Short mmCIF file of C-alpha atoms and ligand atoms in Angstrom, two decimals:
data_model
loop_
_atom_site.label_atom_id
_atom_site.label_comp_id
_atom_site.label_asym_id
_atom_site.label_seq_id
_atom_site.Cartn_x
_atom_site.Cartn_y
_atom_site.Cartn_z
CA MET A 1 16.01 -17.60 -9.45
CA ASP A 2 15.07 -13.94 -9.84
CA ARG A 3 17.43 -11.62 -7.99
CA LEU A 4 18.10 -7.93 -7.87
CA LEU A 5 21.73 -6.89 -7.54
CA VAL A 6 22.08 -3.49 -5.89
CA THR A 7 25.41 -1.77 -5.41
CA GLY A 8 25.49 0.44 -2.34
CA GLY A 9 26.93 3.90 -1.96
CA ALA A 10 25.01 5.96 -4.51
CA ARG A 11 23.32 9.13 -3.37
CA LEU A 12 19.93 9.04 -5.09
CA ALA A 13 19.16 12.30 -6.84
CA GLY A 14 16.80 13.46 -9.55
CA THR A 15 13.14 13.21 -10.39
CA VAL A 16 10.98 10.12 -10.37
CA ARG A 17 7.32 9.92 -11.39
CA VAL A 18 5.09 7.95 -9.09
CA SER A 19 2.77 5.34 -10.65
CA GLY A 20 -0.93 4.78 -9.98
CA ALA A 21 -1.87 3.36 -6.59
CA LYS A 22 -1.83 -0.44 -6.51
CA ASN A 23 -4.26 -0.57 -3.61
CA ALA A 24 -6.82 1.59 -5.41
CA ALA A 25 -6.37 0.21 -8.93
CA LEU A 26 -6.99 -3.37 -7.77
CA LYS A 27 -10.33 -2.33 -6.25
CA HIS A 28 -11.24 -0.21 -9.29
CA MET A 29 -10.74 -3.28 -11.45
CA ALA A 30 -12.97 -5.33 -9.13
CA ALA A 31 -15.63 -2.60 -9.03
CA ALA A 32 -15.87 -2.70 -12.83
CA LEU A 33 -17.67 -6.04 -12.34
CA LEU A 34 -20.75 -4.14 -11.16
CA ALA A 35 -21.61 -2.51 -14.48
CA PRO A 36 -22.44 -4.44 -17.65
CA GLY A 37 -20.36 -2.98 -20.49
CA ARG A 38 -16.78 -1.79 -20.90
CA SER A 39 -15.21 0.28 -18.13
CA VAL A 40 -11.76 1.80 -18.45
CA VAL A 41 -9.45 2.35 -15.50
CA ARG A 42 -6.50 4.65 -16.23
CA ASN A 43 -3.22 5.21 -14.42
CA VAL A 44 -3.06 1.52 -13.47
CA PRO A 45 0.48 0.42 -12.58
CA ARG A 46 1.95 -2.36 -14.72
CA ILE A 47 2.69 -4.62 -11.79
CA LEU A 48 2.15 -8.28 -11.15
CA ASP A 49 -0.76 -7.76 -8.73
CA CYS A 50 -2.77 -5.86 -11.34
CA THR A 51 -1.99 -8.58 -13.89
CA LEU A 52 -3.27 -11.12 -11.39
CA MET A 53 -6.46 -9.14 -10.80
CA GLY A 54 -6.92 -9.09 -14.58
CA ARG A 55 -6.64 -12.86 -14.56
CA VAL A 56 -9.22 -13.14 -11.78
CA LEU A 57 -11.62 -11.05 -13.88
CA GLU A 58 -10.91 -13.12 -16.99
CA HIS A 59 -11.66 -16.25 -14.99
CA LEU A 60 -15.10 -14.71 -14.36
CA GLY A 61 -15.59 -14.39 -18.12
CA VAL A 62 -14.69 -10.70 -18.25
CA PRO A 63 -12.15 -9.81 -20.98
CA VAL A 64 -9.39 -7.45 -19.81
CA THR A 65 -7.17 -5.55 -22.24
CA TRP A 66 -4.30 -3.21 -21.49
CA GLU A 67 -3.17 -0.22 -23.46
CA GLY A 68 -0.39 1.73 -21.80
CA ASP A 69 -1.60 2.45 -18.28
CA ALA A 70 -5.27 1.99 -19.20
CA VAL A 71 -7.09 -1.23 -18.46
CA SER A 72 -10.29 -1.90 -20.31
CA ILE A 73 -12.67 -4.30 -18.57
CA ASP A 74 -15.65 -5.67 -20.47
CA ALA A 75 -18.11 -6.88 -17.85
CA THR A 76 -21.01 -7.28 -20.29
CA THR A 77 -21.54 -10.86 -19.12
CA LEU A 78 -20.14 -12.96 -16.29
CA THR A 79 -19.68 -16.63 -17.07
CA SER A 80 -18.48 -17.62 -13.59
CA THR A 81 -18.71 -16.33 -10.03
CA GLU A 82 -15.67 -18.14 -8.70
CA ALA A 83 -12.20 -16.78 -7.84
CA PRO A 84 -9.98 -19.89 -7.79
CA TYR A 85 -7.38 -20.75 -5.17
CA GLU A 86 -4.56 -20.70 -7.69
CA LEU A 87 -5.06 -16.94 -8.20
CA VAL A 88 -6.18 -15.93 -4.69
CA ARG A 89 -3.16 -17.75 -3.25
CA GLN A 90 -0.91 -15.48 -5.29
CA MET A 91 -2.74 -12.30 -4.34
CA ARG A 92 -5.03 -12.16 -1.35
CA ALA A 93 -6.52 -8.83 -2.45
CA SER A 94 -8.55 -10.99 -4.89
CA ILE A 95 -11.00 -11.22 -1.98
CA VAL A 96 -12.40 -7.82 -3.02
CA VAL A 97 -14.32 -9.43 -5.89
CA LEU A 98 -16.59 -10.93 -3.24
CA GLY A 99 -18.71 -7.78 -2.73
CA PRO A 100 -19.17 -6.79 -6.39
CA LEU A 101 -19.87 -10.39 -7.48
CA LEU A 102 -22.49 -10.84 -4.81
CA ALA A 103 -24.09 -7.54 -5.78
CA ARG A 104 -24.11 -8.27 -9.50
CA ALA A 105 -24.77 -12.02 -9.63
CA GLY A 106 -26.29 -12.81 -6.22
CA ARG A 107 -23.55 -15.35 -5.66
CA ALA A 108 -19.79 -15.53 -5.18
CA ARG A 109 -17.35 -18.32 -4.43
CA VAL A 110 -13.90 -17.04 -3.52
CA ALA A 111 -10.99 -19.17 -2.31
CA LEU A 112 -9.88 -18.45 1.24
CA PRO A 113 -6.55 -16.65 1.00
CA GLY A 114 -4.66 -18.40 3.80
CA GLY A 115 -1.71 -16.92 5.70
CA ASP A 116 1.18 -14.92 4.35
CA GLU A 117 4.47 -13.46 5.46
CA ILE A 118 3.00 -10.56 7.43
CA GLY A 119 0.87 -12.54 9.78
CA SER A 120 -2.52 -14.13 9.78
CA ARG A 121 -5.01 -12.05 7.81
CA PRO A 122 -8.55 -13.20 8.49
CA ILE A 123 -11.63 -12.09 6.52
CA ASP A 124 -14.14 -12.29 9.36
CA LEU A 125 -15.04 -8.60 9.06
CA HIS A 126 -15.83 -8.98 5.36
CA VAL A 127 -18.00 -12.02 6.08
CA HIS A 128 -19.89 -10.55 9.06
CA GLY A 129 -20.62 -7.37 7.16
CA LEU A 130 -21.92 -9.17 4.10
CA ALA A 131 -24.11 -11.34 6.34
CA LYS A 132 -25.57 -8.13 7.78
CA LEU A 133 -26.46 -7.13 4.24
CA GLY A 134 -28.49 -10.33 4.01
CA ALA A 135 -26.01 -12.67 2.34
CA ARG A 136 -25.97 -16.33 3.37
CA ILE A 137 -22.36 -17.28 3.86
CA ARG A 138 -20.62 -20.60 4.41
CA THR A 139 -17.16 -21.95 3.92
CA GLU A 140 -16.63 -25.23 2.09
CA HIS A 141 -13.61 -26.96 0.58
CA GLY A 142 -11.39 -23.92 1.19
CA PHE A 143 -13.83 -21.46 -0.38
CA VAL A 144 -16.07 -18.81 1.09
CA VAL A 145 -19.45 -19.06 -0.61
CA ALA A 146 -21.82 -16.10 -0.37
CA GLU A 147 -25.36 -16.12 -1.73
CA ALA A 148 -28.11 -13.53 -1.93
CA PRO A 149 -30.52 -14.84 -4.54
CA ASP A 150 -33.11 -12.19 -3.70
CA GLY A 151 -30.59 -9.37 -3.52
CA LEU A 152 -28.93 -7.58 -0.61
CA ARG A 153 -30.62 -5.17 1.78
CA GLY A 154 -29.18 -2.11 3.47
CA ALA A 155 -28.01 -2.37 7.08
CA VAL A 156 -26.03 -0.58 9.76
CA ILE A 157 -22.62 -2.24 10.04
CA THR A 158 -20.15 -1.28 12.73
CA LEU A 159 -16.75 -2.73 12.00
CA ASP A 160 -14.79 -4.03 15.00
CA TYR A 161 -11.68 -2.65 13.30
CA PRO A 162 -11.34 -0.24 10.37
CA SER A 163 -10.25 -2.87 7.86
CA VAL A 164 -9.45 -1.46 4.43
CA GLY A 165 -10.49 -4.55 2.48
CA ALA A 166 -13.68 -5.11 4.49
CA THR A 167 -14.73 -1.47 4.07
CA GLU A 168 -14.22 -1.72 0.31
CA ASN A 169 -15.95 -5.07 -0.08
CA LEU A 170 -18.95 -3.86 1.91
CA MET A 171 -19.12 -0.58 0.02
CA MET A 172 -19.05 -2.42 -3.33
CA ALA A 173 -21.83 -4.76 -2.20
CA ALA A 174 -24.02 -2.16 -0.49
CA VAL A 175 -24.22 0.11 -3.53
CA ALA A 176 -26.57 -2.42 -5.12
CA ALA A 177 -28.58 -3.29 -1.99
CA ARG A 178 -32.17 -2.23 -1.37
CA GLY A 179 -32.20 0.62 1.14
CA THR A 180 -29.54 2.48 3.07
CA THR A 181 -26.32 1.09 4.48
CA VAL A 182 -24.16 2.80 7.07
CA ILE A 183 -20.64 1.51 7.58
CA ASP A 184 -19.37 2.74 10.92
CA ASN A 185 -15.74 2.65 12.05
CA ALA A 186 -14.94 2.43 8.35
CA ALA A 187 -11.33 2.59 7.19
CA ARG A 188 -10.36 6.11 6.09
CA GLU A 189 -7.49 5.39 3.71
CA PRO A 190 -7.43 7.75 0.68
CA GLU A 191 -7.83 4.71 -1.61
CA ILE A 192 -11.31 4.18 -0.18
CA ALA A 193 -12.44 7.63 -1.28
CA ASP A 194 -10.95 6.91 -4.71
CA VAL A 195 -12.93 3.66 -4.98
CA ALA A 196 -16.08 5.54 -3.90
CA ASP A 197 -15.43 8.14 -6.62
CA LEU A 198 -15.47 5.40 -9.25
CA LEU A 199 -18.64 3.89 -7.78
CA VAL A 200 -20.39 7.27 -7.79
CA ALA A 201 -19.35 7.85 -11.41
CA MET A 202 -20.89 4.44 -12.14
CA GLY A 203 -24.24 5.52 -10.71
CA ALA A 204 -23.87 4.58 -7.03
CA ARG A 205 -24.81 6.86 -4.15
CA VAL A 206 -22.03 6.95 -1.59
CA ALA A 207 -21.33 9.72 0.93
CA GLY A 208 -18.62 10.02 3.56
CA ALA A 209 -15.96 7.75 2.01
CA GLY A 210 -12.64 8.78 3.54
CA THR A 211 -14.31 9.35 6.93
CA SER A 212 -15.27 6.83 9.62
CA THR A 213 -18.94 6.80 8.59
CA ILE A 214 -19.88 5.89 5.05
CA GLU A 215 -23.49 6.15 4.02
CA ILE A 216 -24.67 4.31 0.93
CA ASP A 217 -28.09 4.59 -0.67
CA GLY A 218 -28.50 1.35 -2.55
CA VAL A 219 -29.60 1.91 -6.12
CA GLY A 220 -30.17 -1.71 -7.22
CA VAL A 221 -27.94 -3.70 -9.50
CA ASP A 222 -29.50 -2.44 -12.75
CA ALA A 223 -28.53 1.19 -12.11
CA PHE A 224 -24.84 0.89 -12.94
CA HIS A 225 -23.23 1.97 -16.17
CA PRO A 226 -19.62 1.54 -17.26
CA VAL A 227 -17.16 4.35 -16.45
CA GLU A 228 -13.74 5.77 -17.14
CA HIS A 229 -11.75 6.57 -14.05
CA ALA A 230 -8.12 7.51 -13.35
CA THR A 231 -6.50 5.94 -10.28
CA MET A 232 -4.87 8.20 -7.66
CA PRO A 233 -1.05 8.26 -7.28
CA ASP A 234 0.51 5.56 -5.13
CA ARG A 235 1.25 7.05 -1.72
CA ILE A 236 3.25 4.02 -0.59
CA GLU A 237 5.51 4.22 -3.63
CA SER A 238 5.86 7.97 -2.98
CA GLY A 239 6.88 7.25 0.60
CA THR A 240 9.37 4.65 -0.57
CA TRP A 241 11.22 7.25 -2.67
CA ALA A 242 11.07 9.76 0.18
CA ALA A 243 12.64 7.25 2.59
CA ALA A 244 15.24 6.30 -0.04
CA ALA A 245 16.23 9.98 -0.31
CA VAL A 246 16.74 10.14 3.45
CA ALA A 247 18.64 6.85 3.72
CA THR A 248 21.04 7.71 0.88
CA ARG A 249 21.39 11.38 1.86
CA GLY A 250 19.98 12.18 -1.53
CA ASP A 251 17.68 14.67 -3.20
CA ILE A 252 14.61 13.20 -4.88
CA THR A 253 11.69 15.02 -6.44
CA ILE A 254 8.70 12.70 -6.46
CA ALA A 255 6.55 13.92 -9.33
CA GLY A 256 2.85 13.25 -8.93
CA ALA A 257 3.09 12.56 -5.18
CA ARG A 258 0.24 13.91 -3.04
CA ALA A 259 1.81 15.54 0.01
CA ASP A 260 -1.59 15.62 1.75
CA HIS A 261 -1.59 11.79 1.74
CA LEU A 262 1.88 11.67 3.27
CA ASP A 263 1.65 14.10 6.18
CA LEU A 264 2.85 11.83 8.97
CA LEU A 265 5.56 10.11 6.95
CA LEU A 266 7.01 13.38 5.70
CA GLY A 267 6.85 14.73 9.26
CA LYS A 268 8.86 11.76 10.52
CA LEU A 269 11.41 12.20 7.74
CA ALA A 270 11.70 15.89 8.61
CA ASP A 271 12.34 14.86 12.23
CA ALA A 272 15.10 12.63 10.89
CA GLY A 273 16.70 15.70 9.30
CA ALA A 274 15.12 15.85 5.86
CA THR A 275 14.13 19.04 4.09
CA VAL A 276 10.71 18.47 2.59
CA ASP A 277 9.25 20.86 0.03
CA ARG A 278 6.02 20.72 -1.89
CA THR A 279 6.64 21.30 -5.57
CA GLU A 280 4.09 22.26 -8.20
CA ASP A 281 3.44 18.62 -9.05
CA GLY A 282 4.73 16.65 -6.08
CA VAL A 283 7.20 16.57 -3.23
CA ARG A 284 10.96 17.09 -2.98
CA VAL A 285 12.86 15.35 -0.19
CA ARG A 286 16.50 16.23 0.54
CA GLN A 287 18.80 14.89 3.21
CA ALA A 288 22.20 16.46 3.80
CA GLU A 289 23.51 14.67 6.89
CA ARG A 290 23.24 11.21 8.31
CA PRO A 291 19.59 10.83 9.43
CA THR A 292 18.83 11.03 13.13
CA ALA A 293 16.75 8.47 15.02
CA VAL A 294 12.96 8.90 15.28
CA ASP A 295 10.31 6.79 16.96
CA PHE A 296 7.18 5.83 15.09
CA VAL A 297 3.94 3.93 15.51
CA THR A 298 1.81 2.45 12.73
CA LEU A 299 -1.96 2.86 12.79
CA PRO A 300 -4.89 2.86 10.40
CA TYR A 301 -5.13 6.07 8.33
CA PRO A 302 -4.71 8.94 9.16
CA GLY A 303 -2.06 7.21 11.28
CA LEU A 304 1.27 6.24 9.78
CA ALA A 305 0.69 3.38 7.30
CA THR A 306 1.92 -0.07 8.25
CA ASP A 307 3.25 -0.36 4.70
CA PHE A 308 5.82 2.32 5.58
CA GLN A 309 7.10 0.36 8.56
CA PRO A 310 9.74 -1.80 6.81
CA ILE A 311 10.77 1.11 4.61
CA LEU A 312 11.32 3.44 7.56
CA MET A 313 13.15 0.72 9.49
CA ALA A 314 15.63 0.34 6.64
CA ALA A 315 16.30 4.10 6.63
CA LEU A 316 16.62 4.24 10.43
CA ALA A 317 19.01 1.28 10.44
CA VAL A 318 21.71 3.77 9.37
CA ALA A 319 20.52 6.69 11.53
CA ARG A 320 22.43 8.34 14.35
CA GLY A 321 20.88 7.11 17.59
CA THR A 322 18.23 4.64 18.65
CA SER A 323 14.69 4.54 17.25
CA ILE A 324 11.69 2.62 18.53
CA ALA A 325 9.10 1.33 16.08
CA THR A 326 5.68 0.00 17.08
CA GLU A 327 3.62 -2.04 14.64
CA ASN A 328 -0.08 -1.95 15.46
CA VAL A 329 -1.76 -3.15 12.27
CA PHE A 330 -0.35 -6.57 11.39
CA GLU A 331 1.02 -9.22 13.68
CA SER A 332 4.37 -10.71 12.60
CA ARG A 333 5.27 -7.82 10.37
CA PHE A 334 8.85 -7.96 11.64
CA LEU A 335 9.84 -11.24 10.00
CA TYR A 336 11.98 -9.43 7.43
CA VAL A 337 14.08 -7.88 10.23
CA ASP A 338 16.26 -10.99 10.20
CA GLU A 339 17.19 -10.10 6.62
CA LEU A 340 18.18 -6.57 7.68
CA ARG A 341 20.23 -8.08 10.50
CA ARG A 342 22.10 -10.19 7.97
CA MET A 343 23.23 -6.85 6.53
CA GLY A 344 24.54 -5.72 9.89
CA ALA A 345 21.49 -3.79 11.11
CA ASP A 346 21.25 -3.66 14.90
CA ILE A 347 17.52 -4.27 15.42
CA ARG A 348 15.88 -6.11 18.28
CA THR A 349 12.19 -6.96 18.21
CA GLU A 350 9.88 -7.90 21.01
CA GLY A 351 6.20 -8.44 20.29
CA HIS A 352 5.07 -5.52 18.23
CA HIS A 353 8.00 -3.26 19.15
CA ALA A 354 11.39 -2.94 17.51
CA VAL A 355 14.46 -1.15 18.82
CA ILE A 356 16.72 0.07 16.03
CA ARG A 357 20.23 1.13 16.99
CA GLY A 358 21.55 2.94 13.96
CA VAL A 359 24.88 1.81 12.53
CA GLU A 360 27.15 3.92 10.34
CA ARG A 361 26.90 1.60 7.33
CA LEU A 362 25.24 -1.67 6.43
CA SER A 363 27.15 -4.50 4.90
CA ALA A 364 26.12 -6.06 1.58
CA ALA A 365 24.85 -9.63 1.87
CA PRO A 366 22.59 -12.07 0.06
CA VAL A 367 19.06 -11.43 1.37
CA ARG A 368 15.45 -12.18 0.43
CA ALA A 369 12.42 -10.01 -0.26
CA LEU A 370 9.75 -11.53 1.98
CA ASP A 371 6.88 -9.39 0.72
CA ILE A 372 6.38 -6.23 -1.31
CA ARG A 373 7.34 -3.66 1.31
CA ALA A 374 9.95 -5.86 2.98
CA GLY A 375 11.47 -6.07 -0.49
CA ALA A 376 11.49 -2.28 -0.74
CA ALA A 377 13.22 -2.17 2.65
CA MET A 378 15.92 -4.48 1.30
CA VAL A 379 16.48 -2.19 -1.67
CA ILE A 380 16.85 0.86 0.59
CA ALA A 381 19.18 -1.05 2.92
CA ALA A 382 21.21 -2.26 -0.06
CA LEU A 383 21.63 1.31 -1.32
CA THR A 384 23.31 2.25 1.96
CA ALA A 385 25.49 -0.87 2.23
CA ASP A 386 29.12 -1.32 1.29
CA GLY A 387 29.35 -3.59 -1.73
CA ARG A 388 26.75 -5.38 -3.79
CA THR A 389 23.65 -6.87 -2.18
CA SER A 390 21.78 -9.64 -3.91
CA ILE A 391 18.04 -9.61 -3.16
CA ALA A 392 16.32 -12.91 -3.94
CA ASP A 393 12.58 -13.44 -4.50
CA VAL A 394 12.36 -10.13 -6.27
CA HIS A 395 8.98 -11.16 -7.73
CA HIS A 396 7.55 -9.66 -4.53
CA LEU A 397 8.84 -6.27 -5.67
CA ASP A 398 7.31 -6.86 -9.09
CA ARG A 399 3.95 -7.29 -7.35
CA GLY A 400 3.94 -3.68 -6.18
CA TYR A 401 6.56 -1.50 -7.87
CA GLU A 402 6.31 -0.52 -11.51
CA ASP A 403 9.55 -0.10 -13.43
CA LEU A 404 11.65 -0.30 -10.28
CA GLU A 405 15.05 -0.84 -11.88
CA ARG A 406 14.54 1.93 -14.43
CA LYS A 407 13.42 4.39 -11.76
CA LEU A 408 16.33 3.49 -9.48
CA THR A 409 18.80 3.79 -12.33
CA THR A 410 17.41 7.20 -13.32
CA LEU A 411 18.13 8.36 -9.78
CA GLY A 412 21.74 7.17 -10.03
CA ALA A 413 21.61 3.74 -8.40
CA GLU A 414 23.59 0.84 -9.78
CA VAL A 415 21.11 -1.97 -10.02
CA ARG A 416 20.47 -4.90 -12.30
CA ARG A 417 18.41 -8.03 -12.42
CA ASP A 418 19.97 -11.43 -12.40
CA GLY A 419 18.09 -14.42 -13.76
CA GLU A 420 14.75 -14.63 -15.49
CA PRO A 421 12.67 -11.49 -15.05
CA VAL A 422 9.00 -11.91 -14.23
CA VAL A 423 7.08 -10.80 -17.31
CA VAL A 424 4.73 -8.14 -16.05
CA PRO A 425 3.86 -5.76 -18.89
CA ASP A 426 2.03 -8.23 -21.10
CA PRO A 427 -0.79 -9.87 -19.13
CA ALA A 428 -1.71 -12.03 -22.14
CA ALA A 429 1.76 -13.58 -22.13
CA ALA A 430 1.61 -14.23 -18.39
CA ARG A 431 -1.58 -16.28 -18.71
C1 UD1 B 501 -4.77 -3.24 2.78
C2 UD1 B 501 -3.62 -3.02 1.85
C3 UD1 B 501 -2.29 -3.28 2.53
C4 UD1 B 501 -2.19 -2.48 3.82
C5 UD1 B 501 -3.42 -2.71 4.70
C6 UD1 B 501 -3.44 -1.83 5.93
C7 UD1 B 501 -4.61 -3.62 -0.28
C8 UD1 B 501 -4.60 -4.56 -1.43
N1 UD1 B 501 -3.75 -3.91 0.72
O1 UD1 B 501 -4.77 -4.63 3.13
O2 UD1 B 501 -1.25 -2.90 1.63
O3 UD1 B 501 -1.04 -2.89 4.51
O4 UD1 B 501 -4.61 -2.43 3.94
O5 UD1 B 501 -3.35 -0.51 5.59
O6 UD1 B 501 -5.32 -2.64 -0.27
N2 UD1 B 501 -8.43 -7.95 9.75
C9 UD1 B 501 -9.22 -8.80 10.48
N3 UD1 B 501 -10.37 -9.29 9.91
C10 UD1 B 501 -10.75 -8.95 8.64
C11 UD1 B 501 -9.94 -8.07 7.90
C12 UD1 B 501 -8.77 -7.58 8.48
O7 UD1 B 501 -8.91 -9.12 11.61
O8 UD1 B 501 -11.81 -9.42 8.19
C13 UD1 B 501 -7.18 -7.43 10.35
C14 UD1 B 501 -5.95 -7.92 9.58
O9 UD1 B 501 -5.57 -9.18 10.01
C15 UD1 B 501 -4.94 -6.86 9.92
C16 UD1 B 501 -5.79 -5.59 10.02
O10 UD1 B 501 -7.14 -6.03 10.19
O11 UD1 B 501 -4.35 -7.11 11.15
C17 UD1 B 501 -5.72 -4.69 8.81
O12 UD1 B 501 -6.16 -5.37 7.67
P1 UD1 B 501 -6.91 -4.62 6.47
O13 UD1 B 501 -7.07 -3.18 6.79
O14 UD1 B 501 -8.10 -5.42 6.11
O15 UD1 B 501 -5.83 -4.76 5.32
P2 UD1 B 501 -6.04 -5.29 3.84
O16 UD1 B 501 -7.27 -4.71 3.25
O17 UD1 B 501 -5.83 -6.76 3.79
#
């Protein structure tokens, strides 16, 4: 069993460089499917999810090679249009190949992802939007099958909810449609603008990505050429280090972090007592005293990201006073709270609210990482606990955090892995 052993008590201090954004790099890799030829995506984190996306692409007949943080994707020919259950089950973001495949090949068959630990995650918005673009869609044998043998056509699509994945899938399909597409109530996450930048470099015409209205002039599937693109820094990883600084009363400089992507989080941490400074190349977060309680609410961007929720909860578990957290994006995103409670956290949840009564110190215990960010919450909690916490199912952390142990150790934490590590850096070996 893979476990991370974290000894509590260290005050994290020093500089850590943030990796490329998982949630943008995965979509950049999928977007490479649109252009015949070899595209290169740089600043891709060496994490399990990106390895899995590489395997999805290889399943489609597209060779993927890694060199350092650069992934080279040769989409000259596609030999399949199917993303199999075995891969989608391991990473539901595989669903974003649906749009580019449909655009490029006129057909896609992608396994339905199913539920996961942060609540039911349907794909109805992806499906309705693609149908508006003229795709015929059905589900059969656990797969969603989309077909547009005569190509897609532009349409006005108003999303019921600003879903990140649906916005991206629709954008990557609409770029090849005939005519103009408008996506209204689009998600505004910075990763969406980064995906649009790659598409534009590839020959697409996209305006307004990063706002609620995205306008796409379809250029037809033959207009795309391969590109080189560097992925933006990971704002969720940046926020994880910022929260770790606050929880451990530390002093962390997060090199490469974009403060403008972290406004609300950094504001909350400042309310909790942190001193936040922009540096030339990132953000420095210092915490002198025990943090004080703050309330927070998660919302689609520019609201506070739901991915910060578990991370903030772990920091507030040791704050002075009582905080109230409200989760508005995913249902059941409090399942991991039971793990924090096992460490002595005083947290009560009801529906989508949580009441966190800060305790002076958490108590080391065997716990599990239930998903990527819940895993990060366990690490932060473990850093503030007395004794050594053992975090099981650490493969969830490997899905989203590059070089976690090395980065933690550089900052002064005592951490080591117990058991067989998941081999992430060499995608060929993981096949
Ligand atoms: C992405 C991120 C994830 C982040 C989330 C919200 C990736 C790989 N993952 O996930 O880290 O937590 O954005 O910022 O980029 N929904 C529907 N129908 C749909 C699609 C979504 O009801 O067709 C609902 C979901 O169940 C959820 C909410 O919309 O409650 C948000 O989901 P969405 O924005 O789509 O998140 P993802 O793209 O899956």
